PDB file of C-alpha atoms and ligand atoms in Angstrom:
ATOM      1  CA  UNK A  14     102.682  -2.666 111.141  1.00 97.00           C
ATOM      2  CA  UNK A  15     105.482  -2.672 113.692  1.00 98.00           C
ATOM      3  CA  UNK A  16     105.345  -0.630 116.872  1.00 98.00           C
ATOM      4  CA  UNK A  17     108.704   1.015 117.590  1.00 98.00           C
ATOM      5  CA  UNK A  18     109.180   0.116 121.244  1.00 98.00           C
ATOM      6  CA  UNK A  19     111.239   2.975 122.637  1.00 98.00           C
ATOM      7  CA  UNK A  20     110.821   1.734 126.187  1.00 98.00           C
ATOM      8  CA  UNK A  21     112.427  -1.628 125.358  1.00 98.00           C
ATOM      9  CA  UNK A  22     115.252  -0.164 123.253  1.00 98.00           C
ATOM     10  CA  UNK A  23     115.894   2.476 125.894  1.00 98.00           C
ATOM     11  CA  UNK A  24     116.317  -0.229 128.548  1.00 98.00           C
ATOM     12  CA  UNK A  25     118.780  -2.072 126.276  1.00 98.00           C
ATOM     13  CA  UNK A  26     120.819   1.114 125.820  1.00 98.00           C
ATOM     14  CA  UNK A  27     120.853   1.837 129.564  1.00 98.00           C
ATOM     15  CA  UNK A  28     122.090  -1.707 130.198  1.00 98.00           C
ATOM     16  CA  UNK A  29     124.913  -1.134 127.691  1.00 98.00           C
ATOM     17  CA  UNK A  30     125.780   2.168 129.406  1.00 98.00           C
ATOM     18  CA  UNK A  31     125.784   0.518 132.862  1.00 98.00           C
ATOM     19  CA  UNK A  32     128.251  -2.092 131.510  1.00 98.00           C
ATOM     20  CA  UNK A  33     130.469   0.678 130.129  1.00 98.00           C
ATOM     21  CA  UNK A  34     130.435   2.434 133.541  1.00 98.00           C
ATOM     22  CA  UNK A  35     131.418  -0.832 135.223  1.00 98.00           C
ATOM     23  CA  UNK A  36     134.317  -1.144 132.814  1.00 97.00           C
ATOM     24  CA  UNK A  37     135.432   2.437 133.525  1.00 97.00           C
ATOM     25  CA  UNK A  38     135.307   1.713 137.263  1.00 97.00           C
ATOM     26  CA  UNK A  39     137.332  -1.514 136.883  1.00 97.00           C
ATOM     27  CA  UNK A  40     139.947   0.383 134.897  1.00 96.00           C
ATOM     28  CA  UNK A  41     140.120   3.011 137.661  1.00 97.00           C
ATOM     29  CA  UNK A  42     138.789   5.703 135.311  1.00 96.00           C
ATOM     30  CA  UNK A  43     136.421   8.527 136.127  1.00 97.00           C
ATOM     31  CA  UNK A  44     132.716   7.887 136.778  1.00 98.00           C
ATOM     32  CA  UNK A  45     130.637  10.126 134.475  1.00 98.00           C
ATOM     33  CA  UNK A  46     129.027  12.987 136.400  1.00 98.00           C
ATOM     34  CA  UNK A  47     126.058  14.977 135.069  1.00 98.00           C
ATOM     35  CA  UNK A  48     124.956  18.302 136.540  1.00 98.00           C
ATOM     36  CA  UNK A  49     121.404  19.482 135.828  1.00 98.00           C
ATOM     37  CA  UNK A  50     120.166  23.010 136.477  1.00 98.00           C
ATOM     38  CA  UNK A  51     116.451  23.530 136.994  1.00 98.00           C
ATOM     39  CA  UNK A  52     115.004  27.036 137.316  1.00 98.00           C
ATOM     40  CA  UNK A  53     111.509  27.635 138.715  1.00 97.00           C
ATOM     41  CA  UNK A  54     108.703  25.197 139.398  1.00 93.00           C
ATOM     42  CA  UNK A  55     107.399  24.176 135.974  1.00 93.00           C
ATOM     43  CA  UNK A  56     105.816  20.766 136.699  1.00 92.00           C
ATOM     44  CA  UNK A  57     106.797  19.126 133.405  1.00 91.00           C
ATOM     45  CA  UNK A  58     110.411  20.346 133.703  1.00 95.00           C
ATOM     46  CA  UNK A  59     110.609  19.046 137.276  1.00 96.00           C
ATOM     47  CA  UNK A  60     109.353  15.641 136.123  1.00 93.00           C
ATOM     48  CA  UNK A  61     111.859  15.504 133.229  1.00 94.00           C
ATOM     49  CA  UNK A  62     114.830  16.563 135.349  1.00 97.00           C
ATOM     50  CA  UNK A  63     113.957  14.098 138.120  1.00 96.00           C
ATOM     51  CA  UNK A  64     113.725  11.339 135.509  1.00 96.00           C
ATOM     52  CA  UNK A  65     117.173  12.310 134.179  1.00 97.00           C
ATOM     53  CA  UNK A  66     118.727  12.273 137.659  1.00 97.00           C
ATOM     54  CA  UNK A  67     117.132   8.883 138.461  1.00 97.00           C
ATOM     55  CA  UNK A  68     118.372   7.460 135.160  1.00 97.00           C
ATOM     56  CA  UNK A  69     121.912   8.610 136.051  1.00 98.00           C
ATOM     57  CA  UNK A  70     121.688   6.683 139.309  1.00 98.00           C
ATOM     58  CA  UNK A  71     120.385   3.582 137.518  1.00 97.00           C
ATOM     59  CA  UNK A  72     123.382   3.366 135.172  1.00 98.00           C
ATOM     60  CA  UNK A  73     125.952   4.197 137.874  1.00 98.00           C
ATOM     61  CA  UNK A  74     126.648   7.845 136.963  1.00 98.00           C
ATOM     62  CA  UNK A  75     127.076  10.582 139.523  1.00 98.00           C
ATOM     63  CA  UNK A  76     124.601  13.427 139.271  1.00 98.00           C
ATOM     64  CA  UNK A  77     124.088  16.830 140.838  1.00 98.00           C
ATOM     65  CA  UNK A  78     120.766  18.638 140.697  1.00 98.00           C
ATOM     66  CA  UNK A  79     120.962  22.396 141.149  1.00 98.00           C
ATOM     67  CA  UNK A  80     117.644  24.173 141.677  1.00 98.00           C
ATOM     68  CA  UNK A  81     116.977  27.903 141.581  1.00 98.00           C
ATOM     69  CA  UNK A  82     113.913  30.021 142.238  1.00 98.00           C
ATOM     70  CA  UNK A  83     112.087  31.444 139.263  1.00 97.00           C
ATOM     71  CA  UNK A  84     113.481  34.900 140.047  1.00 97.00           C
ATOM     72  CA  UNK A  85     117.207  34.081 139.778  1.00 98.00           C
ATOM     73  CA  UNK A  86     118.934  36.721 137.650  1.00 98.00           C
ATOM     74  CA  UNK A  87     120.525  35.881 134.319  1.00 98.00           C
ATOM     75  CA  UNK A  88     123.869  37.065 135.725  1.00 98.00           C
ATOM     76  CA  UNK A  89     123.709  34.662 138.681  1.00 98.00           C
ATOM     77  CA  UNK A  90     122.721  31.779 136.403  1.00 98.00           C
ATOM     78  CA  UNK A  91     125.639  32.599 134.085  1.00 98.00           C
ATOM     79  CA  UNK A  92     127.968  32.601 137.099  1.00 98.00           C
ATOM     80  CA  UNK A  93     126.763  29.116 138.094  1.00 98.00           C
ATOM     81  CA  UNK A  94     127.269  27.842 134.539  1.00 99.00           C
ATOM     82  CA  UNK A  95     130.778  29.281 134.547  1.00 98.00           C
ATOM     83  CA  UNK A  96     131.540  27.627 137.894  1.00 98.00           C
ATOM     84  CA  UNK A  97     130.409  24.226 136.558  1.00 98.00           C
ATOM     85  CA  UNK A  98     132.364  24.728 133.331  1.00 98.00           C
ATOM     86  CA  UNK A  99     135.521  25.006 135.467  1.00 98.00           C
ATOM     87  CA  UNK A 100     134.641  22.154 137.848  1.00 98.00           C
ATOM     88  CA  UNK A 101     136.820  19.174 136.849  1.00 98.00           C
ATOM     89  CA  UNK A 102     134.576  16.782 138.780  1.00 98.00           C
ATOM     90  CA  UNK A 103     131.589  17.474 136.474  1.00 98.00           C
ATOM     91  CA  UNK A 104     131.625  16.099 132.919  1.00 98.00           C
ATOM     92  CA  UNK A 105     128.247  17.131 131.522  1.00 98.00           C
ATOM     93  CA  UNK A 106     125.893  20.040 132.151  1.00 98.00           C
ATOM     94  CA  UNK A 107     122.288  20.602 131.116  1.00 98.00           C
ATOM     95  CA  UNK A 108     120.090  23.598 131.840  1.00 98.00           C
ATOM     96  CA  UNK A 109     116.487  22.460 131.561  1.00 98.00           C
ATOM     97  CA  UNK A 110     114.397  24.509 129.111  1.00 97.00           C
ATOM     98  CA  UNK A 111     112.204  26.516 129.005  1.00 96.00           C
ATOM     99  CA  UNK A 112     113.755  29.202 131.214  1.00 97.00           C
ATOM    100  CA  UNK A 113     111.743  32.118 132.680  1.00 97.00           C
ATOM    101  CA  UNK A 114     111.094  34.981 130.239  1.00 97.00           C
ATOM    102  CA  UNK A 115     113.601  37.346 131.901  1.00 98.00           C
ATOM    103  CA  UNK A 116     116.461  34.961 131.089  1.00 98.00           C
ATOM    104  CA  UNK A 117     117.850  34.761 127.563  1.00 98.00           C
ATOM    105  CA  UNK A 118     118.086  31.012 126.817  1.00 97.00           C
ATOM    106  CA  UNK A 119     120.470  31.483 123.905  1.00 97.00           C
ATOM    107  CA  UNK A 120     122.895  33.400 126.141  1.00 98.00           C
ATOM    108  CA  UNK A 121     122.778  30.574 128.702  1.00 98.00           C
ATOM    109  CA  UNK A 122     123.224  27.882 126.036  1.00 98.00           C
ATOM    110  CA  UNK A 123     126.208  29.752 124.596  1.00 98.00           C
ATOM    111  CA  UNK A 124     127.777  30.025 128.059  1.00 98.00           C
ATOM    112  CA  UNK A 125     127.897  26.227 128.566  1.00 98.00           C
ATOM    113  CA  UNK A 126     131.274  24.774 127.620  1.00 98.00           C
ATOM    114  CA  UNK A 127     130.806  22.926 124.280  1.00 98.00           C
ATOM    115  CA  UNK A 128     132.857  20.091 125.844  1.00 98.00           C
ATOM    116  CA  UNK A 129     130.255  19.657 128.611  1.00 98.00           C
ATOM    117  CA  UNK A 130     127.198  20.439 126.450  1.00 98.00           C
ATOM    118  CA  UNK A 131     125.587  16.979 126.623  1.00 98.00           C
ATOM    119  CA  UNK A 132     122.295  18.457 125.324  1.00 98.00           C
ATOM    120  CA  UNK A 133     124.114  19.296 122.080  1.00 98.00           C
ATOM    121  CA  UNK A 134     122.452  22.730 121.952  1.00 98.00           C
ATOM    122  CA  UNK A 135     125.587  24.942 121.824  1.00 98.00           C
ATOM    123  CA  UNK A 136     126.049  26.666 118.425  1.00 98.00           C
ATOM    124  CA  UNK A 137     129.460  24.968 118.057  1.00 98.00           C
ATOM    125  CA  UNK A 138     127.897  21.550 118.540  1.00 98.00           C
ATOM    126  CA  UNK A 139     124.961  22.349 116.211  1.00 98.00           C
ATOM    127  CA  UNK A 140     127.589  23.399 113.636  1.00 98.00           C
ATOM    128  CA  UNK A 141     129.576  20.189 114.102  1.00 98.00           C
ATOM    129  CA  UNK A 142     126.358  18.170 113.790  1.00 98.00           C
ATOM    130  CA  UNK A 143     125.549  19.899 110.487  1.00 97.00           C
ATOM    131  CA  UNK A 144     129.079  19.176 109.211  1.00 97.00           C
ATOM    132  CA  UNK A 145     128.921  15.505 110.295  1.00 96.00           C
ATOM    133  CA  UNK A 146     131.793  15.994 112.765  1.00 97.00           C
ATOM    134  CA  UNK A 147     131.413  13.654 115.787  1.00 97.00           C
ATOM    135  CA  UNK A 148     129.954  15.593 118.715  1.00 98.00           C
ATOM    136  CA  UNK A 149     127.066  15.579 121.195  1.00 98.00           C
ATOM    137  CA  UNK A 150     123.797  15.234 119.246  1.00 98.00           C
ATOM    138  CA  UNK A 151     120.593  16.697 120.729  1.00 98.00           C
ATOM    139  CA  UNK A 152     119.013  13.852 122.694  1.00 98.00           C
ATOM    140  CA  UNK A 153     115.545  13.608 121.141  1.00 98.00           C
ATOM    141  CA  UNK A 154     116.743  13.638 117.501  1.00 98.00           C
ATOM    142  CA  UNK A 155     119.551  11.211 118.454  1.00 98.00           C
ATOM    143  CA  UNK A 156     116.911   8.952 120.024  1.00 98.00           C
ATOM    144  CA  UNK A 157     114.918   8.967 116.786  1.00 98.00           C
ATOM    145  CA  UNK A 158     118.039   7.990 114.799  1.00 98.00           C
ATOM    146  CA  UNK A 159     118.803   5.191 117.260  1.00 98.00           C
ATOM    147  CA  UNK A 160     115.252   3.782 117.023  1.00 98.00           C
ATOM    148  CA  UNK A 161     115.446   3.841 113.211  1.00 98.00           C
ATOM    149  CA  UNK A 162     118.864   2.148 113.354  1.00 98.00           C
ATOM    150  CA  UNK A 163     117.916  -0.586 115.821  1.00 98.00           C
ATOM    151  CA  UNK A 164     114.772  -1.481 113.839  1.00 98.00           C
ATOM    152  CA  UNK A 165     116.816  -1.573 110.596  1.00 98.00           C
ATOM    153  CA  UNK A 166     114.545   0.907 108.847  1.00 98.00           C
ATOM    154  CA  UNK A 167     116.113   1.969 105.572  1.00 98.00           C
ATOM    155  CA  UNK A 168     116.260   5.726 105.050  1.00 98.00           C
ATOM    156  CA  UNK A 169     118.541   6.246 102.037  1.00 98.00           C
ATOM    157  CA  UNK A 170     116.737   8.030  99.185  1.00 98.00           C
ATOM    158  CA  UNK A 171     113.483   8.217 101.170  1.00 98.00           C
ATOM    159  CA  UNK A 172     111.372  11.341 101.478  1.00 98.00           C
ATOM    160  CA  UNK A 173     111.407  12.423 105.123  1.00 99.00           C
ATOM    161  CA  UNK A 174     108.893  15.080 106.103  1.00 99.00           C
ATOM    162  CA  UNK A 175     109.448  16.846 109.424  1.00 99.00           C
ATOM    163  CA  UNK A 176     106.558  18.782 110.978  1.00 98.00           C
ATOM    164  CA  UNK A 177     107.789  21.505 113.362  1.00 98.00           C
ATOM    165  CA  UNK A 178     111.038  23.496 113.300  1.00 98.00           C
ATOM    166  CA  UNK A 179     111.923  23.754 117.006  1.00 97.00           C
ATOM    167  CA  UNK A 180     115.597  24.128 117.903  1.00 96.00           C
ATOM    168  CA  UNK A 181     115.338  21.015 120.101  1.00 96.00           C
ATOM    169  CA  UNK A 182     113.744  18.578 117.627  1.00 98.00           C
ATOM    170  CA  UNK A 183     112.502  19.715 114.191  1.00 98.00           C
ATOM    171  CA  UNK A 184     115.529  21.717 113.054  1.00 98.00           C
ATOM    172  CA  UNK A 185     118.214  19.206 114.177  1.00 98.00           C
ATOM    173  CA  UNK A 186     116.352  16.070 112.996  1.00 98.00           C
ATOM    174  CA  UNK A 187     115.889  17.626 109.534  1.00 98.00           C
ATOM    175  CA  UNK A 188     119.668  18.147 109.340  1.00 98.00           C
ATOM    176  CA  UNK A 189     120.445  14.661 110.674  1.00 98.00           C
ATOM    177  CA  UNK A 190     118.071  12.885 108.251  1.00 98.00           C
ATOM    178  CA  UNK A 191     119.640  14.707 105.294  1.00 98.00           C
ATOM    179  CA  UNK A 192     123.287  14.020 106.264  1.00 97.00           C
ATOM    180  CA  UNK A 193     125.377  11.606 104.227  1.00 97.00           C
ATOM    181  CA  UNK A 194     125.246   8.854 106.853  1.00 96.00           C
ATOM    182  CA  UNK A 195     123.113   5.979 108.038  1.00 97.00           C
ATOM    183  CA  UNK A 196     120.430   6.681 109.176  1.00 98.00           C
ATOM    184  CA  UNK A 197     120.282   9.659 106.855  1.00 98.00           C
ATOM    185  CA  UNK A 198     120.584  10.288 103.118  1.00 98.00           C
ATOM    186  CA  UNK A 199     116.926  11.287 103.000  1.00 98.00           C
ATOM    187  CA  UNK A 200     115.390  14.003 100.885  1.00 98.00           C
ATOM    188  CA  UNK A 201     114.037  16.174 103.677  1.00 98.00           C
ATOM    189  CA  UNK A 202     111.142  18.624 103.708  1.00 98.00           C
ATOM    190  CA  UNK A 203     110.920  20.742 106.866  1.00 98.00           C
ATOM    191  CA  UNK A 204     107.380  22.046 107.405  1.00 98.00           C
ATOM    192  CA  UNK A 205     106.140  24.552 110.003  1.00 97.00           C
ATOM    193  CA  UNK A 206     103.303  26.878 110.955  1.00 95.00           C
ATOM    194  CA  UNK A 207     103.598  28.916 107.729  1.00 97.00           C
ATOM    195  CA  UNK A 208     103.609  25.876 105.436  1.00 98.00           C
ATOM    196  CA  UNK A 209     100.868  25.980 102.798  1.00 98.00           C
ATOM    197  CA  UNK A 210      98.942  22.747 102.025  1.00 97.00           C
ATOM    198  CA  UNK A 211     100.647  20.708 104.730  1.00 98.00           C
ATOM    199  CA  UNK A 212      98.520  17.635 103.997  1.00 98.00           C
ATOM    200  CA  UNK A 213      99.721  17.522 100.359  1.00 98.00           C
ATOM    201  CA  UNK A 214     103.283  17.329 101.689  1.00 98.00           C
ATOM    202  CA  UNK A 215     102.770  14.880 104.576  1.00 98.00           C
ATOM    203  CA  UNK A 216     100.983  12.523 102.152  1.00 98.00           C
ATOM    204  CA  UNK A 217     104.219  12.168 100.184  1.00 98.00           C
ATOM    205  CA  UNK A 218     106.326  11.231 103.229  1.00 99.00           C
ATOM    206  CA  UNK A 219     107.982   7.808 103.428  1.00 99.00           C
ATOM    207  CA  UNK A 220     109.116   8.835 106.904  1.00 99.00           C
ATOM    208  CA  UNK A 221     107.007  11.371 108.814  1.00 99.00           C
ATOM    209  CA  UNK A 222     108.473  12.954 111.958  1.00 98.00           C
ATOM    210  CA  UNK A 223     106.004  15.073 113.911  1.00 98.00           C
ATOM    211  CA  UNK A 224     107.153  17.446 116.662  1.00 98.00           C
ATOM    212  CA  UNK A 225     104.461  20.043 116.901  1.00 96.00           C
ATOM    213  CA  UNK A 226     102.878  19.788 120.355  1.00 95.00           C
ATOM    214  CA  UNK A 227      99.280  19.531 119.079  1.00 97.00           C
ATOM    215  CA  UNK A 228      97.479  16.419 120.297  1.00 97.00           C
ATOM    216  CA  UNK A 229      96.357  14.019 117.514  1.00 98.00           C
ATOM    217  CA  UNK A 230      96.992  16.625 114.810  1.00 98.00           C
ATOM    218  CA  UNK A 231      98.037  14.076 112.168  1.00 98.00           C
ATOM    219  CA  UNK A 232      95.184  11.858 110.950  1.00 98.00           C
ATOM    220  CA  UNK A 233      95.127   8.908 108.528  1.00 98.00           C
ATOM    221  CA  UNK A 234      94.054  11.061 105.558  1.00 98.00           C
ATOM    222  CA  UNK A 235      97.351  12.965 105.935  1.00 98.00           C
ATOM    223  CA  UNK A 236      99.709  10.000 105.482  1.00 98.00           C
ATOM    224  CA  UNK A 237     100.773   7.654 102.718  1.00 98.00           C
ATOM    225  CA  UNK A 238     100.026   3.918 102.956  1.00 98.00           C
ATOM    226  CA  UNK A 239     103.076   2.192 104.460  1.00 98.00           C
ATOM    227  CA  UNK A 240     104.717   5.321 105.868  1.00 98.00           C
ATOM    228  CA  UNK A 241     106.985   5.175 108.922  1.00 98.00           C
ATOM    229  CA  UNK A 242     105.545   7.491 111.574  1.00 98.00           C
ATOM    230  CA  UNK A 243     107.669   9.015 114.352  1.00 98.00           C
ATOM    231  CA  UNK A 244     105.621  10.916 116.936  1.00 98.00           C
ATOM    232  CA  UNK A 245     107.534  13.278 119.225  1.00 98.00           C
ATOM    233  CA  UNK A 246     104.487  15.023 120.730  1.00 96.00           C
ATOM    234  CA  UNK A 247     103.501  14.617 124.383  1.00 94.00           C
ATOM    235  CA  UNK A 248     100.379  16.493 125.480  1.00 93.00           C
ATOM    236  CA  UNK A 249      98.699  15.848 128.809  1.00 91.00           C
ATOM    237  CA  UNK A 250      94.886  15.796 128.497  1.00 92.00           C
ATOM    238  CA  UNK A 251      92.220  15.053 131.085  1.00 93.00           C
ATOM    239  CA  UNK A 252      90.636  11.618 130.970  1.00 94.00           C
ATOM    240  CA  UNK A 253      87.801  10.047 132.895  1.00 93.00           C
ATOM    241  CA  UNK A 254      89.145   6.564 132.123  1.00 93.00           C
ATOM    242  CA  UNK A 255      92.424   6.794 134.056  1.00 94.00           C
ATOM    243  CA  UNK A 256      93.035   6.738 137.799  1.00 91.00           C
ATOM    244  CA  UNK A 257      95.191   9.862 137.636  1.00 91.00           C
ATOM    245  CA  UNK A 258      92.487  11.783 135.752  1.00 94.00           C
ATOM    246  CA  UNK A 259      94.781  12.498 132.794  1.00 93.00           C
ATOM    247  CA  UNK A 260      96.543  10.720 129.931  1.00 94.00           C
ATOM    248  CA  UNK A 261      99.290  11.489 127.422  1.00 94.00           C
ATOM    249  CA  UNK A 262      98.571  11.989 123.731  1.00 96.00           C
ATOM    250  CA  UNK A 263     100.985  12.281 120.828  1.00 98.00           C
ATOM    251  CA  UNK A 264     100.785  14.580 117.807  1.00 98.00           C
ATOM    252  CA  UNK A 265      99.518  11.607 115.807  1.00 98.00           C
ATOM    253  CA  UNK A 266      96.042  10.036 116.074  1.00 98.00           C
ATOM    254  CA  UNK A 267      97.566   6.609 116.803  1.00 98.00           C
ATOM    255  CA  UNK A 268      94.456   4.397 116.546  1.00 97.00           C
ATOM    256  CA  UNK A 269      93.379   6.083 113.319  1.00 97.00           C
ATOM    257  CA  UNK A 270      96.789   5.782 111.668  1.00 97.00           C
ATOM    258  CA  UNK A 271      98.411   2.608 112.951  1.00 97.00           C
ATOM    259  CA  UNK A 272      97.016   0.161 110.356  1.00 97.00           C
ATOM    260  CA  UNK A 273      98.006   2.438 107.484  1.00 98.00           C
ATOM    261  CA  UNK A 274     101.629   2.754 108.639  1.00 98.00           C
ATOM    262  CA  UNK A 275     104.589   0.359 108.339  1.00 98.00           C
ATOM    263  CA  UNK A 276     106.242   1.482 111.597  1.00 98.00           C
ATOM    264  CA  UNK A 277     104.838   3.748 114.281  1.00 98.00           C
ATOM    265  CA  UNK A 278     106.008   5.053 117.676  1.00 98.00           C
ATOM    266  CA  UNK A 279     103.474   4.942 120.521  1.00 98.00           C
ATOM    267  CA  UNK A 280     102.941   7.768 123.041  1.00 97.00           C
ATOM    268  CA  UNK A 281     103.964   7.153 125.749  1.00 96.00           C
ATOM    269  CA  UNK A 282     106.721   4.577 125.251  1.00 97.00           C
ATOM    270  CA  UNK A 283     108.117   5.637 121.859  1.00 98.00           C
ATOM    271  CA  UNK A 284     110.502   8.553 121.413  1.00 98.00           C
ATOM    272  CA  UNK A 285     110.167   9.820 125.029  1.00 96.00           C
ATOM    273  CA  UNK A 286     112.172   7.073 126.780  1.00 96.00           C
ATOM    274  CA  UNK A 287     114.859   7.271 124.069  1.00 98.00           C
ATOM    275  CA  UNK A 288     115.598  10.917 124.920  1.00 97.00           C
ATOM    276  CA  UNK A 289     116.890  10.127 128.396  1.00 97.00           C
ATOM    277  CA  UNK A 290     119.019   7.228 127.176  1.00 98.00           C
ATOM    278  CA  UNK A 291     120.667   9.429 124.563  1.00 98.00           C
ATOM    279  CA  UNK A 292     121.422  12.082 127.201  1.00 98.00           C
ATOM    280  CA  UNK A 293     123.110   9.337 129.239  1.00 98.00           C
ATOM    281  CA  UNK A 294     125.031   8.218 126.153  1.00 98.00           C
ATOM    282  CA  UNK A 295     126.232  11.798 125.598  1.00 98.00           C
ATOM    283  CA  UNK A 296     127.304  11.987 129.245  1.00 98.00           C
ATOM    284  CA  UNK A 297     129.256   8.743 128.836  1.00 98.00           C
ATOM    285  CA  UNK A 298     130.911  10.201 125.738  1.00 98.00           C
ATOM    286  CA  UNK A 299     131.884  13.330 127.686  1.00 98.00           C
ATOM    287  CA  UNK A 300     134.269  11.005 129.555  1.00 97.00           C
ATOM    288  CA  UNK A 301     135.230   8.416 126.905  1.00 96.00           C
ATOM    289  CA  UNK A 302     135.270  10.719 123.849  1.00 95.00           C
ATOM    290  CA  UNK A 303     133.715  10.093 120.435  1.00 92.00           C
ATOM    291  CA  UNK A 304     134.596   7.123 118.275  1.00 76.00           C
ATOM    292  CA  UNK A 305     136.102   7.750 114.850  1.00 50.00           C
TER     293      UNK A 305
HETATM  294  N1  GUN B 410     113.299  20.879 127.403  1.00 78.73           N
HETATM  295  C1  GUN B 410     112.659  20.016 126.588  1.00 78.73           C
HETATM  296  N2  GUN B 410     113.525  19.098 126.092  1.00 78.73           N
HETATM  297  C2  GUN B 410     114.739  19.394 126.609  1.00 78.73           C
HETATM  298  C3  GUN B 410     116.027  18.800 126.475  1.00 78.73           C
HETATM  299  O1  GUN B 410     116.244  17.814 125.758  1.00 78.73           O
HETATM  300  N3  GUN B 410     117.023  19.405 127.183  1.00 78.73           N
HETATM  301  C4  GUN B 410     116.815  20.507 127.969  1.00 78.73           C
HETATM  302  N4  GUN B 410     117.868  21.030 128.598  1.00 78.73           N
HETATM  303  N5  GUN B 410     115.634  21.080 128.104  1.00 78.73           N
HETATM  304  C5  GUN B 410     114.597  20.523 127.432  1.00 78.73           C
END
């Protein structure tokens, strides 16, 4: 069994990005600049956005954090998005999700210029992704692809089962794993809350990608011997064994499953760190463009 070390790979990618920024600077080109909008005081969102802004600093990007109270109107948020769309200084824009209930997230996502949409959530970019046209890929699915690529895990012809159909992870990763590319070329089954006999399906997976948000939901009786397990879940649970009083658990019962798997991502330190690196990579691409 091999542990897929997202923390290590993520550091390698950030080093590569820092080198690319250096090169841009030497050539007198623009330094990538990410703007992040955070609405309200959701603790997890604050942590994620702060981590994104810090990561920008670490690789030499510029960043701007824009914070609004929970009660900002949708109209005012749309006006801010429009202002950033027109700001030539800013290359990439993310609006951290979830947004408060009175704001329509789809309307906000659609308002972001597709050329600055480094989250890859705009319908135009989702469409390009589905058609295999180079564009910004959503960061978490892109991080999964990058882990698979850097560990040389073969995917062609394999049965990939995805658990969870969120717009941020499950839906895009199911498209990406089925595309005619590498990684990709899988036969994909996308499962969700209405799926009947989930265990019968997960047991046939060569590659199992779980993005459900239910701590330790997948147990060893639900997987095939030698399967590659990608765990996207992060749930904070209380623990009497840690100083902080809490710990993070994935959607997969790691200790139960690890010896039955061929590859497995830990939580924390698996997919999570890859997400930020892929956002940085998208921000770099917003300045340099896409190869091919
Ligand atoms: N909320 C959870 N994941 C993400 C993400 O990748 N981008 C944004 N904008 N919000 C999120």
